[in-house]
Short mmCIF file of C-alpha atoms in Angstrom, two decimals:
data_model
loop_
_atom_site.label_atom_id
_atom_site.label_comp_id
_atom_site.label_asym_id
_atom_site.label_seq_id
_atom_site.Cartn_x
_atom_site.Cartn_y
_atom_site.Cartn_z
CA MET A 1 28.76 51.65 -37.22
CA LEU A 2 29.66 49.42 -34.28
CA GLY A 3 33.05 47.71 -34.23
CA VAL A 4 33.57 44.36 -32.50
CA PHE A 5 37.11 43.16 -31.82
CA ASP A 6 38.33 39.77 -30.68
CA SER A 7 41.60 37.87 -30.61
CA GLY A 8 40.14 35.38 -33.08
CA PHE A 9 36.75 34.07 -34.13
CA GLY A 10 35.42 33.65 -30.58
CA GLY A 11 33.94 37.14 -30.58
CA LEU A 12 31.33 35.97 -33.04
CA THR A 13 29.53 34.69 -29.92
CA VAL A 14 29.19 38.36 -28.93
CA LEU A 15 28.40 39.65 -32.41
CA LYS A 16 25.48 37.23 -32.91
CA PRO A 17 23.34 38.55 -30.02
CA ILE A 18 24.15 42.13 -31.07
CA HIS A 19 22.67 41.35 -34.50
CA GLN A 20 19.69 39.62 -32.90
CA ARG A 21 18.87 42.56 -30.63
CA LEU A 22 19.83 45.34 -33.04
CA PRO A 23 19.22 43.91 -36.52
CA THR A 24 19.45 47.25 -38.31
CA LEU A 25 22.74 48.28 -36.70
CA SER A 26 25.69 48.23 -39.06
CA THR A 27 28.65 46.33 -37.60
CA MET A 28 32.24 45.52 -38.47
CA TYR A 29 33.98 42.51 -36.95
CA LEU A 30 37.75 42.19 -36.62
CA GLY A 31 39.25 38.94 -35.37
CA ASP A 32 43.03 38.82 -34.96
CA ASN A 33 43.33 35.16 -35.92
CA ALA A 34 46.97 35.63 -36.98
CA ARG A 35 48.03 36.27 -33.37
CA ALA A 36 45.40 34.28 -31.48
CA PRO A 37 45.21 33.34 -28.72
CA TYR A 38 45.92 36.40 -26.60
CA GLY A 39 45.46 34.56 -23.30
CA VAL A 40 49.04 33.27 -23.20
CA ARG A 41 50.70 36.57 -24.15
CA SER A 42 52.24 39.31 -22.02
CA GLN A 43 50.17 42.27 -20.87
CA GLU A 44 52.12 44.60 -23.17
CA GLU A 45 51.57 42.38 -26.22
CA ILE A 46 47.87 42.15 -25.43
CA PHE A 47 47.67 45.92 -25.07
CA GLN A 48 49.54 46.61 -28.33
CA PHE A 49 47.56 44.06 -30.37
CA THR A 50 44.25 45.29 -28.95
CA LEU A 51 45.16 48.92 -29.56
CA GLU A 52 46.03 48.11 -33.19
CA GLY A 53 42.64 46.47 -33.64
CA VAL A 54 40.78 49.33 -31.97
CA ARG A 55 42.62 51.93 -34.05
CA PHE A 56 41.81 50.01 -37.24
CA LEU A 57 38.10 49.90 -36.38
CA PHE A 58 38.09 53.62 -35.53
CA GLU A 59 39.75 54.34 -38.89
CA GLN A 60 36.99 52.33 -40.60
CA GLY A 61 34.37 54.67 -39.10
CA CYS A 62 33.37 52.83 -35.93
CA PRO A 63 32.97 55.41 -33.12
CA LEU A 64 32.20 52.60 -30.64
CA VAL A 65 34.23 49.40 -30.35
CA ILE A 66 33.29 46.42 -28.20
CA LEU A 67 36.20 44.30 -27.00
CA ALA A 68 34.55 40.89 -27.21
CA CYS A 69 37.77 39.23 -26.04
CA ASN A 70 37.83 38.69 -22.27
CA THR A 71 41.63 38.84 -22.20
CA ALA A 72 41.73 42.11 -24.15
CA SER A 73 39.01 43.51 -21.90
CA ALA A 74 40.86 42.40 -18.77
CA GLN A 75 44.36 43.43 -19.82
CA ALA A 76 43.97 46.41 -22.19
CA LEU A 77 40.58 48.12 -21.88
CA ARG A 78 41.25 50.49 -18.97
CA ARG A 79 44.57 51.64 -20.39
CA ILE A 80 42.98 52.34 -23.78
CA GLN A 81 40.08 54.18 -22.12
CA GLN A 82 42.26 56.25 -19.80
CA ASP A 83 45.46 56.85 -21.78
CA VAL A 84 44.64 56.60 -25.48
CA LEU A 85 41.06 57.75 -26.03
CA PRO A 86 41.37 61.17 -24.36
CA LEU A 87 44.43 62.05 -26.44
CA GLU A 88 43.76 60.36 -29.78
CA TYR A 89 40.03 59.64 -30.03
CA PRO A 90 38.11 61.85 -27.58
CA ASP A 91 34.81 61.30 -29.42
CA SER A 92 35.14 57.51 -29.60
CA ARG A 93 34.43 54.83 -27.02
CA VAL A 94 35.65 51.32 -26.22
CA LEU A 95 33.70 48.92 -24.01
CA GLY A 96 34.54 45.42 -22.84
CA VAL A 97 32.83 42.27 -21.68
CA VAL A 98 34.16 41.97 -18.12
CA ARG A 99 31.86 44.49 -16.42
CA PRO A 100 28.57 43.27 -17.98
CA ALA A 101 29.41 39.65 -17.18
CA ALA A 102 30.34 40.59 -13.61
CA GLU A 103 27.08 42.52 -13.21
CA TYR A 104 25.10 39.47 -14.30
CA LEU A 105 27.00 37.17 -11.95
CA ALA A 106 26.65 39.55 -9.01
CA LYS A 107 22.86 39.39 -9.39
CA HIS A 108 22.75 35.59 -9.52
CA ALA A 109 25.42 34.13 -7.24
CA THR A 110 27.64 34.61 -4.22
CA ARG A 111 30.04 31.80 -5.21
CA VAL A 112 31.33 32.11 -8.75
CA GLY A 113 33.61 29.88 -10.77
CA LEU A 114 35.63 31.18 -13.69
CA PHE A 115 37.29 29.28 -16.54
CA ALA A 116 39.59 31.56 -18.53
CA PRO A 117 42.86 31.87 -20.41
CA PRO A 118 45.91 32.42 -18.17
CA ALA A 119 46.23 36.17 -18.86
CA THR A 120 42.59 36.77 -17.91
CA VAL A 121 43.05 34.89 -14.65
CA GLU A 122 46.35 36.71 -13.94
CA SER A 123 44.67 40.08 -14.42
CA ALA A 124 42.16 39.31 -11.64
CA ALA A 125 39.77 41.62 -13.51
CA TYR A 126 36.72 39.53 -12.65
CA VAL A 127 37.78 39.24 -9.02
CA HIS A 128 38.05 43.04 -8.75
CA GLU A 129 34.83 43.76 -10.63
CA LEU A 130 32.84 41.26 -8.59
CA TYR A 131 34.32 42.57 -5.34
CA ASP A 132 33.24 46.09 -6.33
CA LEU A 133 29.72 44.81 -7.00
CA GLY A 134 29.47 42.61 -3.92
CA PRO A 135 32.38 42.24 -1.49
CA ALA A 136 30.92 38.96 -0.20
CA ILE A 137 31.08 37.27 -3.61
CA LYS A 138 33.68 34.50 -3.65
CA VAL A 139 35.43 33.98 -7.00
CA THR A 140 37.34 30.81 -7.83
CA GLN A 141 39.39 31.07 -11.01
CA VAL A 142 40.95 28.31 -13.08
CA ALA A 143 43.26 29.00 -16.00
CA CYS A 144 42.73 26.68 -18.96
CA PRO A 145 45.94 27.03 -20.98
CA GLY A 146 45.72 25.47 -24.40
CA LEU A 147 41.93 25.36 -24.62
CA THR A 148 41.64 28.38 -26.91
CA ASP A 149 44.35 26.92 -29.17
CA LEU A 150 42.38 23.68 -29.53
CA ILE A 151 39.17 25.55 -30.31
CA GLU A 152 40.88 27.86 -32.84
CA ALA A 153 42.28 24.70 -34.50
CA GLY A 154 38.76 23.24 -34.80
CA LYS A 155 39.43 20.54 -32.21
CA GLN A 156 36.66 21.41 -29.75
CA ASP A 157 35.28 17.87 -29.96
CA SER A 158 38.60 16.06 -29.62
CA PRO A 159 39.80 13.74 -26.84
CA ALA A 160 42.53 16.29 -26.02
CA THR A 161 39.90 18.98 -25.46
CA ASP A 162 37.75 16.64 -23.37
CA THR A 163 40.74 15.78 -21.18
CA LEU A 164 41.74 19.44 -20.76
CA VAL A 165 38.20 20.53 -19.88
CA ALA A 166 37.77 17.64 -17.42
CA GLY A 167 41.01 18.67 -15.72
CA CYS A 168 39.86 22.28 -15.44
CA VAL A 169 36.51 21.23 -13.97
CA LYS A 170 38.27 18.97 -11.48
CA GLN A 171 40.55 21.86 -10.43
CA LEU A 172 37.60 24.19 -9.98
CA LEU A 173 35.59 21.74 -7.87
CA ALA A 174 38.65 20.91 -5.78
CA LYS A 175 38.93 24.61 -4.92
CA ASP A 176 35.21 25.12 -4.22
CA GLU A 177 32.55 22.45 -4.57
CA HIS A 178 29.74 24.91 -3.72
CA ILE A 179 29.96 27.14 -6.80
CA GLU A 180 26.59 28.47 -7.92
CA GLU A 181 27.47 29.93 -11.33
CA VAL A 182 30.38 29.32 -13.72
CA LEU A 183 31.55 31.85 -16.29
CA LEU A 184 33.31 30.75 -19.45
CA ALA A 185 35.53 33.85 -19.54
CA CYS A 186 36.75 33.43 -23.10
CA THR A 187 34.56 34.04 -26.12
CA HIS A 188 35.99 30.88 -27.71
CA TYR A 189 34.75 28.57 -24.95
CA PRO A 190 31.01 28.55 -25.71
#
């Protein structure tokens, strides 16, 4: 069984294509809606909450867990892989969404824009991954604080959301008007 973890319901955007490509695969989804969003929390909180979710999914019989949450992937994945798995779950695996997204972007653009929660931007995970894949790739990040909250509250079509998104786009274009690809680096954003 495959486990999919997210800080809320946004990870359903990752679960859906998994079901489309692997329709016979048994999956378990865990969204931590009670503590969403993670993108405004400290690195330690993100790590602890993510680790709790991963442990729960392992205990339910999922030997592989996908961290659908960009913030959890950016802030907690490596530490779980390097410090926790070898000691507690040597036969289990945890993967995230940062590396696959970076690999896609590296194949399609040299100037990349990124909209993300503050903790994802602060981690610079996408900047590092894209640099590893192509040192000439320029990454322009914009934190969108409050956007995940609005989406979790069902206000994705509200004037407040429109204003926030317009402000984020304006910030991004002010930093680099020649961006070729933009990543919505939060599973809630799509």
